[in-house]
Tab-separated table of C-alpha atoms in Angstrom:
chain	number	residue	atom	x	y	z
A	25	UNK	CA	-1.965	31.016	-33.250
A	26	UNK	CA	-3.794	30.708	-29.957
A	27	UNK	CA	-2.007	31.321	-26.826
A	28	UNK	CA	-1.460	28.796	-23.915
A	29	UNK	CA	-2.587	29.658	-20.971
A	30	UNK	CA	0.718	28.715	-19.152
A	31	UNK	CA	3.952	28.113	-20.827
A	32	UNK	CA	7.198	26.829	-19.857
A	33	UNK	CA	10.431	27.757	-21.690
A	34	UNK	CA	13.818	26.440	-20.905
A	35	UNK	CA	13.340	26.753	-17.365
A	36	UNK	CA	16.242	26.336	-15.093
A	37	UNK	CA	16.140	27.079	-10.938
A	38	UNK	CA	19.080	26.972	-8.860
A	39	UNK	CA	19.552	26.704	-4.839
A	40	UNK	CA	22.528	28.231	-4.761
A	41	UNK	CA	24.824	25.862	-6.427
A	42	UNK	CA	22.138	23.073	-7.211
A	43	UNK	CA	20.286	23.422	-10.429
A	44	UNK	CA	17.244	22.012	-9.388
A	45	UNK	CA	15.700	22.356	-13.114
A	46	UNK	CA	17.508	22.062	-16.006
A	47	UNK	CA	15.901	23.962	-19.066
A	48	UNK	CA	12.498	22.301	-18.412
A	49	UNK	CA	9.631	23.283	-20.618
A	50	UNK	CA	5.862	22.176	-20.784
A	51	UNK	CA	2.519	23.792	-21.481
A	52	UNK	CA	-1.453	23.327	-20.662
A	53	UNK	CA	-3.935	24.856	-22.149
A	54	UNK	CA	-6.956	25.976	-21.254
A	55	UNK	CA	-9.359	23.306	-19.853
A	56	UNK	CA	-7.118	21.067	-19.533
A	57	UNK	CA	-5.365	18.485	-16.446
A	58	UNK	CA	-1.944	17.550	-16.890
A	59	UNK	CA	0.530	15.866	-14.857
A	60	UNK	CA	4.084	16.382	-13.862
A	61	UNK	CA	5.428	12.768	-12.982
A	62	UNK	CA	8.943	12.323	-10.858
A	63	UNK	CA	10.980	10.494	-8.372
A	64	UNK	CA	11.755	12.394	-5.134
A	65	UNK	CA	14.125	15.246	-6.139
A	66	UNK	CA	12.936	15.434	-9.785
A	67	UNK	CA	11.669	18.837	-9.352
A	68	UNK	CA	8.983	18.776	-9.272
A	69	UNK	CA	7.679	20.930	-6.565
A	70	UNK	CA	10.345	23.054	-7.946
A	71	UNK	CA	8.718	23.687	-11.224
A	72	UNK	CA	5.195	24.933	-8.805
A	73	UNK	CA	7.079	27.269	-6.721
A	74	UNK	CA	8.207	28.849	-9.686
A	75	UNK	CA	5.112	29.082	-11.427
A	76	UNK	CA	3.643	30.745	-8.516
A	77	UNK	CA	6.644	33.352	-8.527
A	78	UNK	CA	8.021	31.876	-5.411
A	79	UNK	CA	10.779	31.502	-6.985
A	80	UNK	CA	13.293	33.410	-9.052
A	81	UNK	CA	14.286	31.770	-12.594
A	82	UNK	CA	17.940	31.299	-12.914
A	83	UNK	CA	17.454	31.029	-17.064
A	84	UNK	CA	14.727	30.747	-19.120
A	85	UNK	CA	10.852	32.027	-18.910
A	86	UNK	CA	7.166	31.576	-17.597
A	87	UNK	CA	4.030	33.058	-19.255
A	88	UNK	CA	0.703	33.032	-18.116
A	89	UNK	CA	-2.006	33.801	-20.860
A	90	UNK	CA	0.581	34.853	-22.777
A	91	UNK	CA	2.232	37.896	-19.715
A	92	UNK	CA	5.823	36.801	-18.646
A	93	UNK	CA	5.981	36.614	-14.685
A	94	UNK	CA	9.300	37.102	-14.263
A	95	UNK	CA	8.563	40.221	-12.212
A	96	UNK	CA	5.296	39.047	-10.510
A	97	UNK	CA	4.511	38.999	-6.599
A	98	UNK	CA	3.368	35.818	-5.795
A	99	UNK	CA	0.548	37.858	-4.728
A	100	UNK	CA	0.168	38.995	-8.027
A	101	UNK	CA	0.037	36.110	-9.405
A	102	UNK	CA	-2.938	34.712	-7.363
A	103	UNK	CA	-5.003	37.908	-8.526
A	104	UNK	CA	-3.801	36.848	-12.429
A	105	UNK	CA	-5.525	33.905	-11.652
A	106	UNK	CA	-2.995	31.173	-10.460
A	107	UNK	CA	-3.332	29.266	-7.047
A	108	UNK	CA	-1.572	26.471	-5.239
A	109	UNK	CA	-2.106	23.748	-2.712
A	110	UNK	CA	1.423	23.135	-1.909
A	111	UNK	CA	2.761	19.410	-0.874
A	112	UNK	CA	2.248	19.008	3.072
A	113	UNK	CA	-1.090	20.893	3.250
A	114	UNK	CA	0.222	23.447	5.164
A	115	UNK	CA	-3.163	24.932	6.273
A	116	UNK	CA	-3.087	27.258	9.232
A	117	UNK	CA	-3.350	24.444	12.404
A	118	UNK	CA	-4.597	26.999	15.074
A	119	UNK	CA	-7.182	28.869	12.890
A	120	UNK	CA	-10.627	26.733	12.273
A	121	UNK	CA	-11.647	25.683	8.543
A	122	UNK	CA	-13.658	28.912	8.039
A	123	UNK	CA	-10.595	31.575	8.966
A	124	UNK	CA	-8.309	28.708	6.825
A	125	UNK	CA	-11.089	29.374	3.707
A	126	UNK	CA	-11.642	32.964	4.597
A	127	UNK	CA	-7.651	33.358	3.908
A	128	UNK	CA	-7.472	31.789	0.676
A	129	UNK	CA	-10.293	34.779	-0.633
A	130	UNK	CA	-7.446	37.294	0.705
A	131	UNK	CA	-6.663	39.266	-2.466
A	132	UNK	CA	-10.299	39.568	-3.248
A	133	UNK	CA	-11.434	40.316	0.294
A	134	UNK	CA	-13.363	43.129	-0.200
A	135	UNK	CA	-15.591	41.347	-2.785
A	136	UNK	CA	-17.528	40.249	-0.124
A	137	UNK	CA	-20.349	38.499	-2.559
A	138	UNK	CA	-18.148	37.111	-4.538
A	139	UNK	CA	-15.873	35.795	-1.502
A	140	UNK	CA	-19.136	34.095	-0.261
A	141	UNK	CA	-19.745	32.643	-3.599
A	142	UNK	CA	-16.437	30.848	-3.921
A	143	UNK	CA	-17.168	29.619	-0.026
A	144	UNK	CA	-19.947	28.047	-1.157
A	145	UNK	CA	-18.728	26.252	-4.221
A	146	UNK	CA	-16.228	24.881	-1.987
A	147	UNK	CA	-18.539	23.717	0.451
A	148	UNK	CA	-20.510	21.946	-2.818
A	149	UNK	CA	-17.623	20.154	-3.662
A	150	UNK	CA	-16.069	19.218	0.164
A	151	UNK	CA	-19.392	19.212	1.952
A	152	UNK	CA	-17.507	17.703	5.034
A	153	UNK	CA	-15.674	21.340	5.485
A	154	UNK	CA	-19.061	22.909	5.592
A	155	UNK	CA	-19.688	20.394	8.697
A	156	UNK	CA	-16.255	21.000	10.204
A	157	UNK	CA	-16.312	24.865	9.813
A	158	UNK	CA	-15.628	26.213	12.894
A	159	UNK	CA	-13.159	23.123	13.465
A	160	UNK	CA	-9.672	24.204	13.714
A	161	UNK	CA	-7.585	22.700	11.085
A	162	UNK	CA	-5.224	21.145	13.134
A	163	UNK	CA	-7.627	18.333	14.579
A	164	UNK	CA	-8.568	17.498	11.164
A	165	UNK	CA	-7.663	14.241	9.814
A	166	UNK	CA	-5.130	13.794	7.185
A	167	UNK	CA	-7.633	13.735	3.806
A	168	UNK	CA	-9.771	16.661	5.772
A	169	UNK	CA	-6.463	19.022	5.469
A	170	UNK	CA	-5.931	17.973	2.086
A	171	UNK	CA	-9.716	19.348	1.588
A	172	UNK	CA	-8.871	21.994	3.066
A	173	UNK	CA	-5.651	22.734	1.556
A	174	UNK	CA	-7.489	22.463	-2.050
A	175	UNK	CA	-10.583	24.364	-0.876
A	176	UNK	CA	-8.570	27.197	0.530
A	177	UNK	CA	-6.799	27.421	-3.175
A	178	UNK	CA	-10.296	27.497	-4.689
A	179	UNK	CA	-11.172	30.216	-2.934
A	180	UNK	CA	-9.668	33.171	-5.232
A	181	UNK	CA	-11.453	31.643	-8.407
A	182	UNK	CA	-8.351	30.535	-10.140
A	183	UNK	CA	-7.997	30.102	-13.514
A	184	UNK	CA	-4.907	27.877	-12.618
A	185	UNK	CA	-5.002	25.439	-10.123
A	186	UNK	CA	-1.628	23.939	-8.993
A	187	UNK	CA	-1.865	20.486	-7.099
A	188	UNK	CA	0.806	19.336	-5.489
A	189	UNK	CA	0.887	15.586	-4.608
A	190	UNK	CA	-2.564	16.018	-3.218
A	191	UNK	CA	-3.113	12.094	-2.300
A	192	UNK	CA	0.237	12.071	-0.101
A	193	UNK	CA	0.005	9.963	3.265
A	194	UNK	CA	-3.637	9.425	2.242
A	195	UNK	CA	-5.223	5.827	2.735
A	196	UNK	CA	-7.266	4.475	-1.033
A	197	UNK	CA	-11.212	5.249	-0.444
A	198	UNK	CA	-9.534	8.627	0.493
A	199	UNK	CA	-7.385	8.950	-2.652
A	200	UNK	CA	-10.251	8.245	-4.963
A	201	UNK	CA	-12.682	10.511	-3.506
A	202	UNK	CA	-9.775	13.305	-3.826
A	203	UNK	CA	-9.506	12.503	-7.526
A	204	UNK	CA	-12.760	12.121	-8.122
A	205	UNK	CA	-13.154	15.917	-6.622
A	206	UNK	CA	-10.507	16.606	-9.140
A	207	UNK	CA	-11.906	15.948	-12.044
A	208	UNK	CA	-15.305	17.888	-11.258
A	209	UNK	CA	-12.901	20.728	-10.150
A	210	UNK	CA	-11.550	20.549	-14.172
A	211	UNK	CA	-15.529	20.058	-15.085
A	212	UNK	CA	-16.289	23.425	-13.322
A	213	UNK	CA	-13.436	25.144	-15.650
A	214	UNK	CA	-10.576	25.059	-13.576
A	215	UNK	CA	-7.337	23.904	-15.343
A	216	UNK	CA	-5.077	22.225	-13.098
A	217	UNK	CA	-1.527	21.188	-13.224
A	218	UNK	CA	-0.878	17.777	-11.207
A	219	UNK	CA	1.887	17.068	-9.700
A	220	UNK	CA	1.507	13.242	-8.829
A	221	UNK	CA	3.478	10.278	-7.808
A	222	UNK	CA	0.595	7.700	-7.885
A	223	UNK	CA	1.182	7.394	-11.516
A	224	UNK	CA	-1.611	5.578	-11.647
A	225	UNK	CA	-4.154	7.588	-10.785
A	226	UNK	CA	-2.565	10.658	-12.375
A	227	UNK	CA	-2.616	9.482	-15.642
A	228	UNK	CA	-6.104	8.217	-15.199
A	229	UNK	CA	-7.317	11.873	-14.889
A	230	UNK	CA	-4.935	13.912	-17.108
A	231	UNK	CA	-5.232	14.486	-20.323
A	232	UNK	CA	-1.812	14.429	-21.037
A	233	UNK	CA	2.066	14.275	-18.859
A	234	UNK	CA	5.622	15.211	-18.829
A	235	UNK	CA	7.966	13.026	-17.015
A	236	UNK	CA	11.075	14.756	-14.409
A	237	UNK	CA	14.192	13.391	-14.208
A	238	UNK	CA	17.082	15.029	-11.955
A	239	UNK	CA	15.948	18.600	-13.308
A	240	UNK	CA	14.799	17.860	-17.048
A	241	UNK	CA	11.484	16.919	-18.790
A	242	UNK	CA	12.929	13.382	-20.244
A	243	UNK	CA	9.385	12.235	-21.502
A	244	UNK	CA	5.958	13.551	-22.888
A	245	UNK	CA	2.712	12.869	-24.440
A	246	UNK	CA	-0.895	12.020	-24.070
A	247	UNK	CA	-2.040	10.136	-21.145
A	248	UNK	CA	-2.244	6.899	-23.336
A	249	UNK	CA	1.252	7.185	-24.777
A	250	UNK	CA	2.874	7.255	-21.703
A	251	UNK	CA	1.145	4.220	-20.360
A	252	UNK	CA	2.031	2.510	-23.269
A	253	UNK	CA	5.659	3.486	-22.770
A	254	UNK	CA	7.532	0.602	-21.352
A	255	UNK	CA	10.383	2.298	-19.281
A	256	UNK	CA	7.373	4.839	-17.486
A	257	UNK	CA	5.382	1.227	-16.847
A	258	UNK	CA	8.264	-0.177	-14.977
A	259	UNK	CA	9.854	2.852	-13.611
A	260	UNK	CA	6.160	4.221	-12.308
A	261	UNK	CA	3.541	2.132	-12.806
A	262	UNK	CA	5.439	-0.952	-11.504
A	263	UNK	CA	5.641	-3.004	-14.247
A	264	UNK	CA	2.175	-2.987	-15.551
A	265	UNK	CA	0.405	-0.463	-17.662
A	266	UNK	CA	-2.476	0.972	-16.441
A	267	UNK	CA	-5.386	-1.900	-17.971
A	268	UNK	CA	-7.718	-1.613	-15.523
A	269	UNK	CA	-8.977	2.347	-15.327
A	270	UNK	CA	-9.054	4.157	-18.680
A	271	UNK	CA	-7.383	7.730	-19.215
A	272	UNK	CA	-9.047	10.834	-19.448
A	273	UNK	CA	-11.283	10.480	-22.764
A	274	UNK	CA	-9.585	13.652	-24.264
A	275	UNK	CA	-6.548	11.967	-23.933
């Protein structure tokens, strides 16, 4: 039996006396998208932080191609092959685009080829960074940082790419050229992990979901069973299934 490339066992977090997830589990395979859909407070965000070991499991276990990283850095876990573009952007305001990429190649950055080949893939797919390289990061606009934010994740060739809400604040045209970068992020053999409250548009790229609630996975399946679900239609899509876009065609 093949091995996932990340599993999820019974995974439980706690803030001190908040258990922020309850025995959640999920898995993706390789090649794959799949989204993590939630309220505020699910845990969703949550679940990412501990999959990049920023945060310690209270029960239960992560693997990544088939290693447990209970014990792992999260700087370790970047060189395994796992990266994240965190909710909020976060990119370094007072450093320009180029330092902001330059930073995301940090565990490899004496591979100075191979750095430069990662800066320009990212350039390929956000050719507006490439323009705005010697910007600093804090004048960009909202969608810019979110570039950024993804393009600076890129940059240590991840195996595992972990989005989190990625079309946050952003207006529409914006939101589909982000998920339109998405899926030719997948295309180029990234797998990617989704965290997503535009149902909508999650489900339209993934190839399949779990559903949060308060801590625990309460739903699963392919992209098309959870649209067809009529308690995810009106609690996320509201009230309609998604007719008009179809889901990913491996879903």
């Amino acid at each position: 039996m093949s091995t996932s490339l990340l599993e999820v066992s019974d995974l439980s977090i706690r803030y001190g006396a908040l258990e922020a997830l309850k025995g959640a589990s999920l898995h993706l395979e390789e090649g794959e998208i799949v989204t993590v859909l939630g309220a505020n407070g699910a845990g969703k965000s949550t679940l990412l932080r501990a999959i990049s070991c920023l945060l310690p499991a209270a029960a239960g276990e992560i693997r990544f191609l088939g290693k447990p990283l209970g014990r792992v850095a999260p700087y370790d876990a970047v060189q395994m092959g796992i990266s994240h573009a965190p909710e909020g952007r976060k990119v370094f305001s007072t450093l320009t685009v180029q330092e902001n990429l330059t930073l995301g190649a940090f565990t490899r950055r004496r591979q100075k080829s191979e750095v430069e080949a990662a800066r320009d893939r990212v350039f390929g797919l956000f050719p507006l960074l490439k323009d705005r390289r010697q910007q600093l990061a804090g004048t960009l606009s909202g969608g810019e940082q979110q570039m950024l934010a993804m393009g600076r994740a890129l940059m240590s060739t991840p195996r595992l790419l972990l989005l989190d809400e990625p079309s946050l604040g952003l207006a529409p045209i914006l939101v589909e050229l982000i998920f339109t970068i998405i899926l030719e992020i997948n295309h180029q053999g990234v797998s990617i992990l989704l965290v997503e409250q535009n149902a909508r548009q999650a489900l339209a790229s993934a190839r399949r979901g779990y559903v949060l609630e308060t801590g625990r996975v309460t739903a699963q399946g392919s992209s098309a069973e959870l649209l067809s679900d009529t308690r995810i239609q009106e609690a996320y899509l509201g009230g309609a299934a998604l007719r008009e876009r179809p889901a990913h065609p491996g879903a």
